[in-house]
CSV table of C-alpha atoms and ligand atoms in Angstrom, one decimal:
chain,number,residue,atom,x,y,z
A,258,MET,CA,-1.4,-22.8,-6.5
A,259,LYS,CA,-1.1,-19.2,-7.6
A,260,GLN,CA,-1.7,-20.0,-11.1
A,261,ASN,CA,-4.7,-22.4,-9.7
A,262,ILE,CA,-6.3,-19.2,-8.0
A,263,VAL,CA,-5.9,-17.2,-11.0
A,264,HIS,CA,-7.4,-19.7,-13.1
A,265,ASN,CA,-10.6,-20.2,-10.5
A,266,ILE,CA,-11.1,-16.5,-10.4
A,267,LEU,CA,-11.3,-16.1,-14.1
A,268,LEU,CA,-13.5,-19.2,-15.1
A,269,GLY,CA,-15.9,-17.6,-17.4
A,270,GLN,CA,-14.0,-14.4,-18.2
A,271,GLN,CA,-12.1,-13.6,-21.5
A,272,HIS,CA,-8.4,-15.1,-22.2
A,273,VAL,CA,-7.6,-12.9,-24.7
A,274,PRO,CA,-7.2,-9.2,-24.5
A,275,LYS,CA,-10.4,-7.5,-25.7
A,276,HIS,CA,-8.9,-4.3,-26.8
A,277,HIS,CA,-5.4,-2.8,-28.2
A,278,THR,CA,-4.7,-0.7,-25.1
A,279,ALA,CA,-6.0,-0.1,-21.6
A,280,HIS,CA,-5.3,2.8,-18.7
A,281,ALA,CA,-6.1,2.9,-15.1
A,282,PHE,CA,-5.1,4.9,-11.7
A,283,ALA,CA,-5.0,3.6,-8.2
A,284,PRO,CA,-4.2,5.5,-5.2
A,285,SER,CA,-1.5,4.7,-2.8
A,286,ASN,CA,-2.3,3.8,0.8
A,287,ILE,CA,-1.1,4.4,4.3
A,288,ALA,CA,-1.7,1.6,6.6
A,289,LEU,CA,-3.4,2.9,10.2
A,290,CYS,CA,-3.4,-0.4,11.4
A,291,LYS,CA,-0.3,-2.4,9.4
A,292,TYR,CA,0.1,-5.6,7.6
A,293,TRP,CA,3.2,-7.2,9.0
A,294,GLY,CA,4.4,-10.8,8.3
A,295,LYS,CA,2.7,-13.4,5.9
A,296,ARG,CA,1.1,-16.7,6.7
A,297,ASN,CA,1.8,-17.7,3.2
A,298,GLU,CA,4.9,-16.0,1.1
A,299,SER,CA,3.9,-17.1,-2.5
A,300,LEU,CA,0.2,-15.9,-2.2
A,301,ARG,CA,1.0,-12.9,0.4
A,302,LEU,CA,-1.4,-14.0,2.5
A,303,PRO,CA,-1.1,-11.9,5.6
A,304,MET,CA,-1.0,-12.9,9.3
A,305,ASN,CA,-3.1,-10.0,10.6
A,306,ASN,CA,-6.1,-7.8,9.3
A,307,SER,CA,-5.1,-4.3,8.2
A,308,LEU,CA,-6.9,-0.8,7.6
A,309,SER,CA,-5.7,2.0,5.8
A,310,ILE,CA,-6.5,5.0,4.2
A,311,SER,CA,-5.8,5.8,0.6
A,312,LEU,CA,-4.1,9.3,-0.6
A,313,GLY,CA,-6.3,10.6,-3.0
A,314,GLU,CA,-4.7,11.5,-6.5
A,315,TYR,CA,-1.5,10.3,-5.2
A,316,GLY,CA,-0.6,6.8,-6.7
A,317,THR,CA,-0.1,4.9,-10.0
A,318,HIS,CA,-1.3,5.8,-13.5
A,319,THR,CA,-0.6,2.4,-15.7
A,320,SER,CA,-1.4,1.9,-19.2
A,321,ILE,CA,-1.3,-1.5,-20.6
A,322,THR,CA,-0.7,-1.9,-24.5
A,323,VAL,CA,-0.6,-5.3,-26.7
A,324,ILE,CA,2.7,-5.0,-28.5
A,325,ASP,CA,3.6,-7.5,-31.4
A,326,ASP,CA,6.5,-9.0,-29.7
A,327,LYS,CA,7.9,-11.8,-27.9
A,328,ARG,CA,8.7,-10.1,-24.4
A,329,ASP,CA,7.2,-7.2,-22.7
A,330,LYS,CA,8.6,-3.7,-22.7
A,331,ILE,CA,8.5,-1.6,-19.6
A,332,PHE,CA,8.6,2.0,-18.8
A,333,PHE,CA,8.7,3.6,-15.6
A,334,ASN,CA,8.3,7.3,-14.9
A,335,ARG,CA,9.1,7.5,-18.7
A,336,LYS,CA,12.6,5.7,-18.5
A,337,GLU,CA,12.5,1.9,-19.8
A,338,ILE,CA,13.2,-0.5,-17.3
A,339,GLY,CA,15.8,-3.7,-18.2
A,340,HIS,CA,14.3,-7.0,-17.8
A,341,HIS,CA,16.9,-8.2,-15.8
A,342,THR,CA,16.0,-5.7,-12.8
A,343,ALA,CA,14.2,-6.9,-9.9
A,344,PHE,CA,11.1,-4.5,-10.9
A,345,SER,CA,10.9,-6.0,-14.3
A,346,LYS,CA,11.0,-9.6,-13.1
A,347,ARG,CA,8.2,-8.8,-10.4
A,348,LEU,CA,6.0,-7.3,-13.1
A,349,ILE,CA,6.7,-9.7,-15.4
A,350,ASN,CA,6.0,-12.9,-13.1
A,351,PHE,CA,2.8,-11.2,-12.3
A,352,LEU,CA,1.5,-10.7,-15.9
A,353,ASP,CA,2.7,-14.1,-16.6
A,354,LEU,CA,0.1,-15.5,-14.4
A,355,PHE,CA,-2.8,-14.0,-16.9
A,356,ARG,CA,-0.9,-15.5,-20.3
A,357,VAL,CA,-2.8,-18.7,-20.3
A,358,GLU,CA,-3.4,-18.6,-24.3
A,359,LYS,CA,-1.1,-20.6,-26.5
A,360,ASN,CA,-0.4,-17.4,-28.3
A,361,LYS,CA,0.8,-15.2,-25.4
A,362,PRO,CA,0.0,-11.7,-25.6
A,363,TYR,CA,2.7,-9.4,-24.9
A,364,PHE,CA,2.7,-5.8,-23.3
A,365,LEU,CA,4.1,-2.6,-23.2
A,366,ILE,CA,3.5,-1.4,-19.8
A,367,GLU,CA,3.9,2.1,-19.0
A,368,THR,CA,3.6,3.0,-15.4
A,369,ALA,CA,4.3,6.5,-13.4
A,370,ALA,CA,4.0,7.2,-9.9
A,371,ASN,CA,3.7,10.5,-8.4
A,372,LEU,CA,4.9,9.7,-4.9
A,373,PRO,CA,8.6,8.5,-3.9
A,374,VAL,CA,9.1,4.7,-4.8
A,375,CYS,CA,10.2,2.3,-2.2
A,376,ALA,CA,10.2,5.0,0.6
A,377,GLY,CA,7.8,3.7,2.6
A,378,PHE,CA,4.9,5.4,0.8
A,379,ALA,CA,3.3,2.2,-0.4
A,380,SER,CA,4.1,2.7,-4.2
A,381,SER,CA,4.2,-0.9,-5.1
A,382,ALA,CA,0.8,-1.2,-3.7
A,383,SER,CA,-1.0,1.4,-6.0
A,384,GLY,CA,1.5,-0.1,-8.8
A,385,PHE,CA,-0.1,-3.5,-8.7
A,386,ALA,CA,-3.8,-2.3,-8.1
A,387,ALA,CA,-3.1,0.2,-11.2
A,388,LEU,CA,-2.3,-2.7,-13.3
A,389,THR,CA,-4.9,-5.1,-12.1
A,390,LEU,CA,-7.4,-2.5,-12.9
A,391,ALA,CA,-5.9,-1.8,-16.2
A,392,LEU,CA,-6.0,-5.8,-16.8
A,393,GLN,CA,-9.7,-6.1,-16.0
A,394,LYS,CA,-10.2,-3.2,-18.7
A,395,LEU,CA,-8.0,-4.8,-21.3
A,396,PHE,CA,-9.5,-8.3,-21.1
A,397,ASP,CA,-12.9,-7.0,-20.3
A,398,TRP,CA,-13.1,-9.3,-17.5
A,399,HIS,CA,-16.2,-8.5,-15.3
A,400,LEU,CA,-14.6,-9.3,-11.6
A,401,THR,CA,-15.9,-7.9,-8.4
A,402,LYS,CA,-13.7,-5.5,-6.8
A,403,GLU,CA,-12.7,-8.2,-4.1
A,404,LYS,CA,-11.7,-10.4,-6.7
A,405,LEU,CA,-9.6,-8.0,-8.1
A,406,SER,CA,-8.2,-7.3,-4.6
A,407,ILE,CA,-7.3,-11.0,-4.4
A,408,LEU,CA,-5.5,-10.5,-7.8
A,409,ALA,CA,-3.5,-7.5,-6.8
A,410,ARG,CA,-2.7,-9.0,-3.7
A,411,LEU,CA,-0.5,-11.4,-5.7
A,412,GLY,CA,1.7,-8.7,-7.0
A,413,SER,CA,1.9,-7.0,-3.5
A,414,GLY,CA,0.3,-7.5,-0.2
A,415,SER,CA,-0.9,-4.3,0.3
A,416,ALA,CA,-2.1,-3.7,-3.3
A,417,ALA,CA,-4.9,-5.6,-2.0
A,418,ARG,CA,-6.3,-2.4,-0.3
A,419,SER,CA,-5.6,0.3,-3.2
A,420,LEU,CA,-8.6,-0.6,-5.1
A,421,TRP,CA,-10.5,2.1,-3.1
A,422,HIS,CA,-10.2,5.8,-2.2
A,423,GLY,CA,-10.9,6.5,1.3
A,424,PHE,CA,-11.0,3.9,4.3
A,425,VAL,CA,-10.4,0.1,3.4
A,426,LYS,CA,-9.9,-2.9,5.3
A,427,TRP,CA,-8.1,-6.2,4.4
A,428,HIS,CA,-9.3,-9.2,5.9
A,429,ALA,CA,-6.5,-11.7,6.7
A,430,GLY,CA,-8.9,-14.6,6.1
A,431,HIS,CA,-8.2,-18.3,7.3
A,432,LEU,CA,-8.2,-20.2,4.1
A,433,ASN,CA,-5.1,-21.7,2.6
A,434,ASN,CA,-6.0,-20.7,-1.0
A,435,GLY,CA,-6.6,-17.3,0.2
A,436,MET,CA,-9.8,-16.8,-1.5
A,437,ASP,CA,-11.2,-14.9,1.8
A,438,SER,CA,-8.3,-12.7,2.2
A,439,TYR,CA,-9.3,-9.6,0.3
A,440,ALA,CA,-10.1,-5.9,1.0
A,441,GLU,CA,-12.8,-3.9,1.0
A,442,LYS,CA,-14.1,-0.3,1.3
A,443,ILE,CA,-15.3,0.9,4.5
A,444,PRO,CA,-18.3,3.5,3.6
A,445,LEU,CA,-17.4,6.4,5.7
A,446,THR,CA,-15.9,10.1,5.0
A,447,TRP,CA,-14.3,12.0,7.3
A,448,ASN,CA,-13.7,15.6,5.5
A,449,GLN,CA,-11.5,17.2,8.4
A,450,LEU,CA,-8.8,14.2,8.4
A,451,CYS,CA,-5.5,15.3,6.7
A,452,ILE,CA,-2.6,13.2,5.7
A,453,GLY,CA,0.9,15.0,6.0
A,454,LEU,CA,3.7,13.0,4.1
A,455,LEU,CA,6.9,13.8,5.7
A,456,VAL,CA,9.8,12.8,3.0
A,457,ILE,CA,13.0,12.1,5.4
A,458,ALA,CA,14.8,10.3,2.4
A,459,ALA,CA,13.0,9.8,-0.7
A,460,LYS,CA,15.7,7.2,-1.7
A,461,LYS,CA,15.0,3.4,-2.4
A,462,LYS,CA,15.0,1.5,1.4
A,463,LYS,CA,17.9,-0.8,1.9
A,464,ILE,CA,15.5,-3.8,3.1
A,465,SER,CA,12.5,-4.3,1.3
A,466,SER,CA,9.4,-5.0,3.4
A,467,SER,CA,9.1,-8.6,2.2
A,468,HIS,CA,12.4,-9.5,3.4
A,469,ALA,CA,11.9,-7.4,6.7
A,470,MET,CA,8.6,-9.3,7.5
A,471,ALA,CA,10.1,-12.7,6.5
A,472,HIS,CA,13.0,-12.0,9.0
A,473,THR,CA,10.9,-10.7,11.8
A,474,ILE,CA,8.8,-13.7,11.6
A,475,LEU,CA,11.9,-16.1,12.0
A,476,GLN,CA,14.0,-13.9,14.6
A,477,SER,CA,11.9,-11.6,16.4
A,478,LYS,CA,11.0,-12.5,20.0
A,479,ARG,CA,8.2,-10.2,20.0
A,480,TYR,CA,6.3,-11.4,16.9
A,481,THR,CA,4.2,-13.8,18.1
A,482,THR,CA,2.1,-11.1,19.8
A,483,TRP,CA,1.6,-8.9,16.8
A,484,PRO,CA,-1.4,-10.4,14.9
A,485,GLN,CA,-3.5,-10.2,17.9
A,486,THR,CA,-2.4,-6.5,18.9
A,487,ALA,CA,-2.9,-5.6,15.2
A,488,HIS,CA,-6.5,-7.4,15.3
A,489,GLN,CA,-7.2,-5.1,18.3
A,490,HIS,CA,-5.8,-1.9,16.9
A,491,CYS,CA,-8.1,-2.4,13.6
A,492,LEU,CA,-10.9,-2.7,15.9
A,493,VAL,CA,-10.5,0.2,17.8
A,494,ILE,CA,-9.3,2.5,14.7
A,495,GLU,CA,-12.5,1.4,13.0
A,496,LYS,CA,-14.4,2.7,16.2
A,497,ALA,CA,-12.2,6.0,15.9
A,498,ILE,CA,-13.3,6.5,12.6
A,499,LYS,CA,-17.1,5.7,12.9
A,500,GLU,CA,-16.9,8.5,15.8
A,501,LYS,CA,-14.6,10.9,14.1
A,502,ASN,CA,-12.5,11.0,17.0
A,503,MET,CA,-8.7,12.1,16.2
A,504,ILE,CA,-7.4,11.2,19.4
A,505,LEU,CA,-8.2,7.8,19.4
A,506,LEU,CA,-7.5,7.4,15.9
A,507,GLY,CA,-3.9,9.0,16.2
A,508,GLN,CA,-3.0,7.2,19.5
A,509,THR,CA,-4.1,3.9,18.2
A,510,ALA,CA,-2.3,4.1,14.4
A,511,GLN,CA,0.8,5.7,16.2
A,512,GLN,CA,0.8,2.8,18.5
A,513,ASN,CA,0.4,0.3,16.2
A,514,SER,CA,3.3,1.7,14.0
A,515,ILE,CA,5.5,1.8,17.0
A,516,ASP,CA,4.8,-1.9,17.8
A,517,MET,CA,5.5,-3.0,14.2
A,518,HIS,CA,9.1,-1.2,14.7
A,519,ALA,CA,9.6,-2.6,17.9
A,520,VAL,CA,8.9,-6.0,16.6
A,521,MET,CA,11.7,-5.5,14.1
A,522,HIS,CA,14.1,-3.9,16.5
A,523,ALA,CA,13.6,-7.1,18.6
A,524,SER,CA,14.7,-9.4,16.0
A,525,ASP,CA,18.4,-10.9,15.7
A,526,PRO,CA,19.9,-9.0,13.9
A,527,PRO,CA,17.3,-5.9,14.6
A,528,ILE,CA,16.0,-4.0,11.6
A,529,ASN,CA,16.0,-0.3,12.2
A,530,TYR,CA,14.6,2.0,9.3
A,531,ASN,CA,15.1,5.1,11.4
A,532,THR,CA,17.7,7.7,10.4
A,533,PRO,CA,18.4,10.3,13.1
A,534,GLN,CA,16.1,12.9,10.9
A,535,THR,CA,13.4,10.3,11.9
A,536,ASN,CA,14.0,10.2,15.3
A,537,ALA,CA,14.0,13.9,15.4
A,538,ALA,CA,10.7,14.3,13.6
A,539,ILE,CA,9.2,11.7,15.7
A,540,HIS,CA,10.7,13.4,19.2
A,541,GLN,CA,9.1,16.8,18.0
A,542,ILE,CA,5.7,15.1,17.0
A,543,LEU,CA,5.5,13.6,20.7
A,544,GLY,CA,6.2,17.1,22.1
A,545,LEU,CA,3.4,18.6,20.1
A,546,GLN,CA,1.3,16.0,21.6
A,547,LYS,CA,2.3,17.1,25.3
A,548,LYS,CA,1.0,20.3,24.2
A,549,LYS,CA,-2.2,18.6,23.7
A,550,HIS,CA,-2.1,18.9,19.7
A,551,ALA,CA,-4.0,16.0,18.3
A,552,ILE,CA,-1.3,15.5,15.6
A,553,TYR,CA,0.2,11.9,15.4
A,554,PHE,CA,2.5,9.7,13.3
A,555,THR,CA,2.7,6.5,11.2
A,556,GLN,CA,5.5,4.7,9.6
A,557,ASP,CA,5.6,1.9,7.1
A,558,ALA,CA,9.0,0.3,6.1
A,559,GLY,CA,10.9,3.0,5.4
A,560,SER,CA,12.4,6.4,7.5
A,561,ASN,CA,9.6,8.4,6.4
A,562,LEU,CA,6.8,9.6,8.6
A,563,ILE,CA,3.0,10.3,7.8
A,564,LEU,CA,1.3,12.9,10.1
A,565,LEU,CA,-2.4,12.3,11.0
A,566,PHE,CA,-4.2,15.2,12.2
A,567,THR,CA,-7.4,17.3,11.3
A,568,GLN,CA,-7.5,20.6,9.4
A,569,GLN,CA,-7.8,22.6,12.8
A,570,ASP,CA,-4.0,21.5,13.3
A,571,MET,CA,-3.1,22.1,9.9
A,572,PRO,CA,-1.3,25.6,10.8
A,573,ILE,CA,0.6,23.9,13.7
A,574,VAL,CA,1.8,21.4,11.6
A,575,LEU,CA,2.8,23.6,8.5
A,576,HIS,CA,4.7,25.9,11.1
A,577,TYR,CA,6.6,22.8,12.7
A,578,PHE,CA,7.0,20.7,9.3
A,579,PRO,CA,7.1,23.2,6.6
A,580,GLN,CA,8.1,20.7,4.0
A,581,VAL,CA,5.2,18.6,4.9
A,582,LYS,CA,2.7,17.5,1.8
A,583,VAL,CA,-0.6,17.5,2.9
A,584,ILE,CA,-3.5,15.5,1.5
A,585,LEU,CA,-7.0,15.6,2.3
A,586,PRO,CA,-8.3,11.9,1.3
A,587,PHE,CA,-11.9,13.3,1.4
A,588,ALA,CA,-11.6,16.6,-0.2
A,589,ASN,CA,-11.3,15.1,-3.8
A,590,LYS,CA,-8.4,17.3,-3.9
A,591,ASP,CA,-5.3,17.9,-2.1
A,592,ALA,CA,-3.6,21.0,-0.4
A,593,SER,CA,-0.6,20.8,-2.8
A,594,HIS,CA,-0.2,24.5,-2.5
A,595,VAL,CA,1.6,24.0,0.9
A,596,SER,CA,4.7,22.4,-0.6
A,597,GLY,CA,6.1,21.5,-4.1
A,598,TYR,CA,7.3,18.1,-3.2
A,599,PHE,CA,5.9,15.8,-5.8
A,600,SER,CA,4.6,18.5,-8.2
B,294,PMV,O1,2.7,-4.9,0.3
B,294,PMV,P1,4.1,-4.5,0.8
B,294,PMV,O2,4.8,-6.1,0.6
B,294,PMV,O3,4.8,-3.6,0.5
B,294,PMV,O4,4.0,-4.6,2.4
B,294,PMV,C1,3.4,-3.3,3.2
B,294,PMV,C2,3.9,-3.3,4.6
B,294,PMV,C3,3.5,-2.0,5.4
B,294,PMV,O5,3.6,-1.1,4.5
B,294,PMV,C4,4.9,-1.7,6.5
B,294,PMV,C5,2.4,-2.1,6.0
B,294,PMV,C6,1.1,-2.1,5.6
B,294,PMV,O6,0.4,-2.2,5.9
B,294,PMV,O7,0.9,-1.3,4.3
């Protein structure tokens, strides 16, 4: 099925690399309305619509070079990664989708992320999006971003949203082949909007999001209401973005995240990504909201938190969370001087 979809998308496009090497960057993205649960595992088709904000210059840089060899060579953050690892296997499986010629090309992949990997900051999203963009350049395809979004999705679900900067929405779609399940840019900006990355543990998470999703669909009593809830949240968040309404955006994104984790907590056995430090930080943020500060959080499948606020609340955020990494997604440069986490 996967191969057929790739075949259809690449009809009329180059099947052999046109260039020797190509490079691309894709930003990480944080879902304000989360994708949680697949209607098709292999095609990574989501149960619900989702909506994200991209993290500007934080993401993945990937170079792909054709090599005269019978296997791929993979480097991550300058370190060679063995073929037996889950990381390499996933990447090679993805590359295999595009090796259709008899004389299959093999590649040197050099990929580097400037965010903690597998800690709930969507590094696989930027990784597969950057690789897809690099493949487009290497083969000289002329595919639309929507088509590339479908291809990137085959590597990692949320990669479908990492091909653009700014706000992006991913349509869950209805078709079995997923040709209507792609992301698109929401052409709105919000200069005052800030995203704060609060690293609680920069370690690899214990349970992958794919595993946790599959488990909660089967084992959570609360899953049945999730797709409809998320659908509503997406609509409200889009309205909040249009109105630049921080309270509406923050409250809805935060509720969406709380609901997603509640679905996981209600599964048997429960899945809980929170550490005591996560809970303490959540407690502190809720306390700031009680004092009428429009500072909110969202949390992916990991123990870290992402703060949502506008520039006027930056001094408060920095006072309570001096270690936070602040990103201004629409300012073209971040506020990295406030902390040195990823420098
Ligand atoms: O694309 P995956 O398999 O890494 O799953 C992403 C899941 C969440 O980050 C929790 C939500 C989302 O929409 O990004």
